[in-house]
Amino acid sequence: MKLSKKTLVMIILNLIILPLLGNESLNNYLGINIIVNIFNYILPFLLILFILLDMIKQKVKLKFEPTLFIIIIFWITLIISFIFSITYQIFIFSNLYKFLCMTFLLLTLKEINLEKKQIKFICYSVLIISAIVSTIGIFQYLLEINLNLSGIEKYIGALGRINSTTFIATLLDKFLVLNIFAILYFIYKKHTDFYISIIILILNVLALTFTFSRTGLLIFIFISILFIIIFIFKKRFFCTLILIFITIGIYFIPGEKFVFNSLANYFIDISDKISETTKIKLFKDLTEHIVSPFIIEIDKIDKENLNEQLITGDDYSLMSREYYKTVARALMKENWVHGLGIGSYTYIHDEQNANNYLEKEHFTEVYRYPHNMFLQLGAEIGIFGALLFFASFIYVLIYSSIKNKTIFPLILLISILLTCYTETLFYMKEAAYFTIILIALFANNSFLNKAKEV
């Protein structure tokens, strides 16, 4: 199916406008909540409408292939979960709408035949929104405007955490690493101007550091190492040096070495548990050897400047998140067939009434959403429904990687799965449609093959 000009414009508008609308406190301050909600509903709807019109005009029929089968079954599970949420009186229509739209876009956009000029328009649209969001975040940090101080006390030297145009810092970092991946791909394929792309890449990495997010940093390092290897293999040594310089430079930003320290300690704790379970010490020794350069010797730092978490080794953020996940696991296990209903977790979090839907577990502490896409979706639509949703884009990206003989869809897939482990990426309207369009592009044969690799 060919992509019409109207549909291309709608893709670009969804890529650029929606990521700007996630800062709820700013929306409240400006009094534009109603307008924002209209855009959140109308832009995806118009994109789907234009795709359908293109299909009708060009007499295109969807082929009955595995992705279609998976998504149809997923839609059925969504409807069933929504029916149960109505009986619980905790249904939220917006998430039903969002997941229906996202899966339809994935199903159709991956089949569209993109021309080189259209690919350039889409790529530059990603650069534009990437530049806007990262620049706003950088100025937010430099001017110390509405910085989030939660969890920042253990990163000595950090002023606070930025959220830019998104709801929270731990969503912004996920959005930024996906942009960083896309920009590095554009540089590799020469889809966009090299120097413009490098400047925007630096802005994104700088904004990412100001979120002081461990997951974002970890995913960036993963993406960076892979692209360094790819650039070396393709003998693009200037790109290699720039990316190495950018990656190493992160460590020297005030507060960031404590993020590395926290990550290093986290991996040591995991390796300890694995070693105790398997009785194999090799993994623990190897992990300690790799991360030891990033461990900060607390005894050599002035105790007056230390946070209690650094002194005791406790990490309140990880401890609280594990508790939130415990609540989600209990809800998922006791409602594993149909779940509580798509979008219901927001209600349960607000009302603090998870015990109303559980027979065995009883929670007395205040809890939030689980910061885990797998668990939250499983609790809302059941384990089978959650597996279907993830299977839809896992399948298309793996299939695309094999068919086109390229590693890039797999890099994107691993990056997205890592983001979902620590944040509910597809629930966040400012990032959800951006992410699903990105997935569809890397599952699209014409997008991967129109420009020759160099």
PDB file of C-alpha atoms in Angstrom, residues 18-234:
ATOM      1  CA  LEU A  18       1.899  14.037  21.118  1.00  0.00           C
ATOM      2  CA  PRO A  19       5.311  13.917  22.882  1.00  0.00           C
ATOM      3  CA  LEU A  20       4.853  17.609  23.724  1.00  0.00           C
ATOM      4  CA  LEU A  21       1.622  17.075  25.669  1.00  0.00           C
ATOM      5  CA  GLY A  22       2.628  14.850  28.591  1.00  0.00           C
ATOM      6  CA  ASN A  23       3.549  17.424  31.240  1.00  0.00           C
ATOM      7  CA  GLU A  24       0.312  17.517  33.226  1.00  0.00           C
ATOM      8  CA  SER A  25       1.422  20.210  35.682  1.00  0.00           C
ATOM      9  CA  LEU A  26       2.311  22.509  32.778  1.00  0.00           C
ATOM     10  CA  ASN A  27      -0.972  21.718  31.034  1.00  0.00           C
ATOM     11  CA  ASN A  28      -2.857  22.586  34.227  1.00  0.00           C
ATOM     12  CA  TYR A  29      -0.884  25.813  34.616  1.00  0.00           C
ATOM     13  CA  LEU A  30      -1.623  26.849  31.022  1.00  0.00           C
ATOM     14  CA  GLY A  31      -5.247  25.730  31.291  1.00  0.00           C
ATOM     15  CA  ILE A  32      -5.043  23.607  28.149  1.00  0.00           C
ATOM     16  CA  ASN A  33      -6.113  20.217  29.548  1.00  0.00           C
ATOM     17  CA  ILE A  34      -9.207  20.025  27.345  1.00  0.00           C
ATOM     18  CA  ILE A  35      -7.210  20.874  24.213  1.00  0.00           C
ATOM     19  CA  VAL A  36      -4.542  18.324  25.158  1.00  0.00           C
ATOM     20  CA  ASN A  37      -7.135  15.584  25.642  1.00  0.00           C
ATOM     21  CA  ILE A  38      -8.677  16.381  22.274  1.00  0.00           C
ATOM     22  CA  PHE A  39      -5.281  16.062  20.569  1.00  0.00           C
ATOM     23  CA  ASN A  40      -4.525  12.805  22.400  1.00  0.00           C
ATOM     24  CA  TYR A  41      -7.704  11.282  20.974  1.00  0.00           C
ATOM     25  CA  ILE A  42      -8.077  13.006  17.629  1.00  0.00           C
ATOM     26  CA  LEU A  43      -4.543  12.696  16.196  1.00  0.00           C
ATOM     27  CA  PRO A  44      -4.326   8.870  16.390  1.00  0.00           C
ATOM     28  CA  PHE A  45      -7.943   8.640  15.187  1.00  0.00           C
ATOM     29  CA  LEU A  46      -7.241  10.817  12.128  1.00  0.00           C
ATOM     30  CA  LEU A  47      -4.122   8.791  11.317  1.00  0.00           C
ATOM     31  CA  ILE A  48      -6.131   5.571  11.436  1.00  0.00           C
ATOM     32  CA  LEU A  49      -8.925   7.161   9.398  1.00  0.00           C
ATOM     33  CA  PHE A  50      -6.526   8.252   6.631  1.00  0.00           C
ATOM     34  CA  ILE A  51      -4.895   4.810   6.587  1.00  0.00           C
ATOM     35  CA  LEU A  52      -8.337   3.225   6.162  1.00  0.00           C
ATOM     36  CA  LEU A  53      -9.194   5.674   3.379  1.00  0.00           C
ATOM     37  CA  ASP A  54      -5.909   4.816   1.639  1.00  0.00           C
ATOM     38  CA  MET A  55      -6.733   1.127   1.930  1.00  0.00           C
ATOM     39  CA  ILE A  56     -10.208   1.611   0.489  1.00  0.00           C
ATOM     40  CA  LYS A  57      -8.976   3.842  -2.329  1.00  0.00           C
ATOM     41  CA  GLN A  58      -6.180   1.430  -3.264  1.00  0.00           C
ATOM     42  CA  LYS A  59      -8.389  -1.636  -2.657  1.00  0.00           C
ATOM     43  CA  VAL A  60      -5.922  -3.078  -0.169  1.00  0.00           C
ATOM     44  CA  LYS A  61      -6.906  -6.030   1.984  1.00  0.00           C
ATOM     45  CA  LEU A  62      -5.070  -7.143   5.098  1.00  0.00           C
ATOM     46  CA  LYS A  63      -3.287 -10.428   4.584  1.00  0.00           C
ATOM     47  CA  PHE A  64      -4.132 -13.120   7.101  1.00  0.00           C
ATOM     48  CA  GLU A  65      -0.678 -13.571   8.597  1.00  0.00           C
ATOM     49  CA  PRO A  66       0.593 -14.258  12.150  1.00  0.00           C
ATOM     50  CA  THR A  67       0.589 -10.587  13.231  1.00  0.00           C
ATOM     51  CA  LEU A  68      -3.049 -10.152  12.233  1.00  0.00           C
ATOM     52  CA  PHE A  69      -4.010 -13.338  14.063  1.00  0.00           C
ATOM     53  CA  ILE A  70      -2.153 -12.266  17.231  1.00  0.00           C
ATOM     54  CA  ILE A  71      -3.696  -8.794  17.204  1.00  0.00           C
ATOM     55  CA  ILE A  72      -7.251 -10.039  16.584  1.00  0.00           C
ATOM     56  CA  ILE A  73      -6.981 -12.383  19.581  1.00  0.00           C
ATOM     57  CA  PHE A  74      -5.490  -9.505  21.571  1.00  0.00           C
ATOM     58  CA  TRP A  75      -8.445  -7.283  20.679  1.00  0.00           C
ATOM     59  CA  ILE A  76     -10.800  -9.991  21.961  1.00  0.00           C
ATOM     60  CA  THR A  77      -8.925 -10.153  25.286  1.00  0.00           C
ATOM     61  CA  LEU A  78      -9.102  -6.352  25.524  1.00  0.00           C
ATOM     62  CA  ILE A  79     -12.872  -6.371  25.093  1.00  0.00           C
ATOM     63  CA  ILE A  80     -13.264  -9.168  27.649  1.00  0.00           C
ATOM     64  CA  SER A  81     -11.106  -7.300  30.168  1.00  0.00           C
ATOM     65  CA  PHE A  82     -13.100  -4.132  29.520  1.00  0.00           C
ATOM     66  CA  ILE A  83     -16.357  -5.986  30.232  1.00  0.00           C
ATOM     67  CA  PHE A  84     -14.961  -7.217  33.548  1.00  0.00           C
ATOM     68  CA  SER A  85     -13.742  -3.715  34.397  1.00  0.00           C
ATOM     69  CA  ILE A  86     -17.314  -2.454  33.898  1.00  0.00           C
ATOM     70  CA  THR A  87     -18.571  -5.034  36.397  1.00  0.00           C
ATOM     71  CA  TYR A  88     -15.887  -3.815  38.819  1.00  0.00           C
ATOM     72  CA  GLN A  89     -16.918  -0.210  37.988  1.00  0.00           C
ATOM     73  CA  ILE A  90     -13.275   0.749  37.427  1.00  0.00           C
ATOM     74  CA  PHE A  91     -13.129   0.921  33.635  1.00  0.00           C
ATOM     75  CA  ILE A  92     -11.102   3.615  31.884  1.00  0.00           C
ATOM     76  CA  PHE A  93     -11.979   4.042  28.203  1.00  0.00           C
ATOM     77  CA  SER A  94      -8.804   5.939  27.252  1.00  0.00           C
ATOM     78  CA  ASN A  95      -6.513   2.934  27.661  1.00  0.00           C
ATOM     79  CA  LEU A  96      -8.861   0.636  25.735  1.00  0.00           C
ATOM     80  CA  TYR A  97      -8.849   3.188  22.928  1.00  0.00           C
ATOM     81  CA  LYS A  98      -5.076   3.603  23.077  1.00  0.00           C
ATOM     82  CA  PHE A  99      -4.241  -0.112  22.880  1.00  0.00           C
ATOM     83  CA  LEU A 100      -6.717  -0.685  20.052  1.00  0.00           C
ATOM     84  CA  CYS A 101      -5.205   2.228  18.121  1.00  0.00           C
ATOM     85  CA  MET A 102      -1.590   1.203  18.760  1.00  0.00           C
ATOM     86  CA  THR A 103      -2.048  -2.373  17.592  1.00  0.00           C
ATOM     87  CA  PHE A 104      -3.948  -1.259  14.476  1.00  0.00           C
ATOM     88  CA  LEU A 105      -1.152   1.175  13.609  1.00  0.00           C
ATOM     89  CA  LEU A 106       1.428  -1.558  14.087  1.00  0.00           C
ATOM     90  CA  LEU A 107      -0.558  -3.872  11.837  1.00  0.00           C
ATOM     91  CA  THR A 108      -0.935  -1.386   8.982  1.00  0.00           C
ATOM     92  CA  LEU A 109       2.100   0.923   9.063  1.00  0.00           C
ATOM     93  CA  LYS A 110       4.534  -1.978   8.761  1.00  0.00           C
ATOM     94  CA  GLU A 111       2.978  -2.844   5.376  1.00  0.00           C
ATOM     95  CA  ILE A 112       3.067   0.640   3.829  1.00  0.00           C
ATOM     96  CA  ASN A 113       5.475   1.206   0.944  1.00  0.00           C
ATOM     97  CA  LEU A 114       7.530   4.277   1.849  1.00  0.00           C
ATOM     98  CA  GLU A 115       9.354   6.362  -0.736  1.00  0.00           C
ATOM     99  CA  LYS A 116      12.824   7.788  -0.013  1.00  0.00           C
ATOM    100  CA  LYS A 117      11.451  11.310   0.275  1.00  0.00           C
ATOM    101  CA  GLN A 118       8.776  10.159   2.739  1.00  0.00           C
ATOM    102  CA  ILE A 119      11.403   8.372   4.816  1.00  0.00           C
ATOM    103  CA  LYS A 120      13.415  11.600   5.020  1.00  0.00           C
ATOM    104  CA  PHE A 121      10.350  13.551   6.173  1.00  0.00           C
ATOM    105  CA  ILE A 122       9.689  10.984   8.914  1.00  0.00           C
ATOM    106  CA  CYS A 123      13.333  10.892  10.003  1.00  0.00           C
ATOM    107  CA  TYR A 124      13.561  14.672  10.242  1.00  0.00           C
ATOM    108  CA  SER A 125      10.299  14.699  12.203  1.00  0.00           C
ATOM    109  CA  VAL A 126      11.950  12.439  14.787  1.00  0.00           C
ATOM    110  CA  LEU A 127      14.944  14.793  14.878  1.00  0.00           C
ATOM    111  CA  ILE A 128      12.677  17.806  15.385  1.00  0.00           C
ATOM    112  CA  ILE A 129      10.720  16.407  18.320  1.00  0.00           C
ATOM    113  CA  SER A 130      13.896  14.924  19.754  1.00  0.00           C
ATOM    114  CA  ALA A 131      15.616  18.307  19.643  1.00  0.00           C
ATOM    115  CA  ILE A 132      12.635  20.132  21.167  1.00  0.00           C
ATOM    116  CA  VAL A 133      12.129  17.725  24.091  1.00  0.00           C
ATOM    117  CA  SER A 134      15.831  17.455  24.939  1.00  0.00           C
ATOM    118  CA  THR A 135      16.418  21.226  24.691  1.00  0.00           C
ATOM    119  CA  ILE A 136      13.476  21.976  26.985  1.00  0.00           C
ATOM    120  CA  GLY A 137      14.863  19.439  29.459  1.00  0.00           C
ATOM    121  CA  ILE A 138      18.354  20.925  29.372  1.00  0.00           C
ATOM    122  CA  PHE A 139      17.046  24.442  30.010  1.00  0.00           C
ATOM    123  CA  GLN A 140      14.837  23.065  32.791  1.00  0.00           C
ATOM    124  CA  TYR A 141      17.962  21.712  34.483  1.00  0.00           C
ATOM    125  CA  LEU A 142      20.203  24.733  33.900  1.00  0.00           C
ATOM    126  CA  LEU A 143      17.530  27.160  35.139  1.00  0.00           C
ATOM    127  CA  GLU A 144      16.460  24.757  37.929  1.00  0.00           C
ATOM    128  CA  ILE A 145      12.793  24.997  36.946  1.00  0.00           C
ATOM    129  CA  ASN A 146      10.448  22.536  38.657  1.00  0.00           C
ATOM    130  CA  LEU A 147      13.099  19.853  39.121  1.00  0.00           C
ATOM    131  CA  ASN A 148      12.025  16.609  40.787  1.00  0.00           C
ATOM    132  CA  LEU A 149      14.072  15.953  43.932  1.00  0.00           C
ATOM    133  CA  SER A 150      12.722  12.438  44.520  1.00  0.00           C
ATOM    134  CA  GLY A 151      15.563   9.908  44.735  1.00  0.00           C
ATOM    135  CA  ILE A 152      18.172  12.525  43.854  1.00  0.00           C
ATOM    136  CA  GLU A 153      19.739  12.722  47.318  1.00  0.00           C
ATOM    137  CA  LYS A 154      22.051   9.754  46.691  1.00  0.00           C
ATOM    138  CA  TYR A 155      23.495  11.367  43.551  1.00  0.00           C
ATOM    139  CA  ILE A 156      25.768  14.000  45.105  1.00  0.00           C
ATOM    140  CA  GLY A 157      26.193  16.999  42.813  1.00  0.00           C
ATOM    141  CA  ALA A 158      22.893  16.526  40.989  1.00  0.00           C
ATOM    142  CA  LEU A 159      20.482  19.462  41.143  1.00  0.00           C
ATOM    143  CA  GLY A 160      17.336  17.435  40.463  1.00  0.00           C
ATOM    144  CA  ARG A 161      15.620  15.349  37.797  1.00  0.00           C
ATOM    145  CA  ILE A 162      14.074  16.780  34.649  1.00  0.00           C
ATOM    146  CA  ASN A 163      10.863  15.619  33.013  1.00  0.00           C
ATOM    147  CA  SER A 164      10.726  18.119  30.117  1.00  0.00           C
ATOM    148  CA  THR A 165       7.416  17.606  28.268  1.00  0.00           C
ATOM    149  CA  THR A 166       6.715  14.186  29.790  1.00  0.00           C
ATOM    150  CA  PHE A 167       4.935  13.211  32.985  1.00  0.00           C
ATOM    151  CA  ILE A 168       7.959  11.964  34.956  1.00  0.00           C
ATOM    152  CA  ALA A 169      11.744  11.691  34.601  1.00  0.00           C
ATOM    153  CA  THR A 170      11.645   7.897  34.404  1.00  0.00           C
ATOM    154  CA  LEU A 171       9.462   8.165  31.322  1.00  0.00           C
ATOM    155  CA  LEU A 172      11.524  10.921  29.729  1.00  0.00           C
ATOM    156  CA  ASP A 173      14.671   8.784  29.856  1.00  0.00           C
ATOM    157  CA  LYS A 174      12.868   5.939  28.033  1.00  0.00           C
ATOM    158  CA  PHE A 175      11.659   8.341  25.354  1.00  0.00           C
ATOM    159  CA  LEU A 176      15.165   9.766  24.967  1.00  0.00           C
ATOM    160  CA  VAL A 177      16.952   6.420  24.593  1.00  0.00           C
ATOM    161  CA  LEU A 178      14.528   5.429  21.820  1.00  0.00           C
ATOM    162  CA  ASN A 179      15.294   8.732  20.112  1.00  0.00           C
ATOM    163  CA  ILE A 180      19.022   8.142  20.558  1.00  0.00           C
ATOM    164  CA  PHE A 181      18.679   4.738  18.921  1.00  0.00           C
ATOM    165  CA  ALA A 182      16.730   6.261  16.015  1.00  0.00           C
ATOM    166  CA  ILE A 183      19.256   9.088  15.519  1.00  0.00           C
ATOM    167  CA  LEU A 184      22.205   6.681  15.488  1.00  0.00           C
ATOM    168  CA  TYR A 185      20.361   4.607  12.902  1.00  0.00           C
ATOM    169  CA  PHE A 186      19.737   7.720  10.767  1.00  0.00           C
ATOM    170  CA  ILE A 187      23.459   8.549  10.993  1.00  0.00           C
ATOM    171  CA  TYR A 188      24.362   5.000   9.986  1.00  0.00           C
ATOM    172  CA  LYS A 189      21.981   4.982   7.006  1.00  0.00           C
ATOM    173  CA  LYS A 190      22.680   8.638   6.109  1.00  0.00           C
ATOM    174  CA  HIS A 191      18.977   9.437   6.156  1.00  0.00           C
ATOM    175  CA  THR A 192      19.621  12.867   7.725  1.00  0.00           C
ATOM    176  CA  ASP A 193      22.341  15.509   7.715  1.00  0.00           C
ATOM    177  CA  PHE A 194      25.309  14.179   9.671  1.00  0.00           C
ATOM    178  CA  TYR A 195      26.202  17.306  11.665  1.00  0.00           C
ATOM    179  CA  ILE A 196      22.594  18.164  12.536  1.00  0.00           C
ATOM    180  CA  SER A 197      22.094  14.585  13.714  1.00  0.00           C
ATOM    181  CA  ILE A 198      25.258  14.673  15.849  1.00  0.00           C
ATOM    182  CA  ILE A 199      24.220  17.940  17.526  1.00  0.00           C
ATOM    183  CA  ILE A 200      20.750  16.563  18.335  1.00  0.00           C
ATOM    184  CA  LEU A 201      22.322  13.294  19.526  1.00  0.00           C
ATOM    185  CA  ILE A 202      24.471  15.253  21.997  1.00  0.00           C
ATOM    186  CA  LEU A 203      21.398  17.190  23.199  1.00  0.00           C
ATOM    187  CA  ASN A 204      19.536  13.923  23.778  1.00  0.00           C
ATOM    188  CA  VAL A 205      22.386  12.322  25.705  1.00  0.00           C
ATOM    189  CA  LEU A 206      22.827  15.447  27.827  1.00  0.00           C
ATOM    190  CA  ALA A 207      19.096  15.549  28.621  1.00  0.00           C
ATOM    191  CA  LEU A 208      19.230  11.831  29.422  1.00  0.00           C
ATOM    192  CA  THR A 209      21.936  12.410  32.026  1.00  0.00           C
ATOM    193  CA  PHE A 210      19.790  15.089  33.679  1.00  0.00           C
ATOM    194  CA  THR A 211      17.042  12.535  34.313  1.00  0.00           C
ATOM    195  CA  PHE A 212      19.553  10.675  36.541  1.00  0.00           C
ATOM    196  CA  SER A 213      17.830   7.438  35.595  1.00  0.00           C
ATOM    197  CA  ARG A 214      19.745   4.199  35.958  1.00  0.00           C
ATOM    198  CA  THR A 215      17.647   2.300  33.438  1.00  0.00           C
ATOM    199  CA  GLY A 216      17.999   5.001  30.814  1.00  0.00           C
ATOM    200  CA  LEU A 217      21.759   5.094  31.347  1.00  0.00           C
ATOM    201  CA  LEU A 218      22.010   1.300  31.109  1.00  0.00           C
ATOM    202  CA  ILE A 219      20.005   1.132  27.870  1.00  0.00           C
ATOM    203  CA  PHE A 220      22.030   3.984  26.383  1.00  0.00           C
ATOM    204  CA  ILE A 221      25.293   2.172  27.169  1.00  0.00           C
ATOM    205  CA  PHE A 222      23.872  -0.988  25.574  1.00  0.00           C
ATOM    206  CA  ILE A 223      22.850   0.910  22.409  1.00  0.00           C
ATOM    207  CA  SER A 224      26.113   2.878  22.338  1.00  0.00           C
ATOM    208  CA  ILE A 225      28.350  -0.214  22.568  1.00  0.00           C
ATOM    209  CA  LEU A 226      26.476  -1.941  19.756  1.00  0.00           C
ATOM    210  CA  PHE A 227      26.682   1.093  17.455  1.00  0.00           C
ATOM    211  CA  ILE A 228      30.373   1.570  18.251  1.00  0.00           C
ATOM    212  CA  ILE A 229      30.942  -2.020  17.109  1.00  0.00           C
ATOM    213  CA  ILE A 230      28.806  -1.449  14.003  1.00  0.00           C
ATOM    214  CA  PHE A 231      30.636   1.789  13.119  1.00  0.00           C
ATOM    215  CA  ILE A 232      34.025   0.089  13.575  1.00  0.00           C
ATOM    216  CA  PHE A 233      32.935  -2.828  11.418  1.00  0.00           C
ATOM    217  CA  LYS A 234      31.850  -0.374   8.689  1.00  0.00           C
TER     218      LYS A 234
END
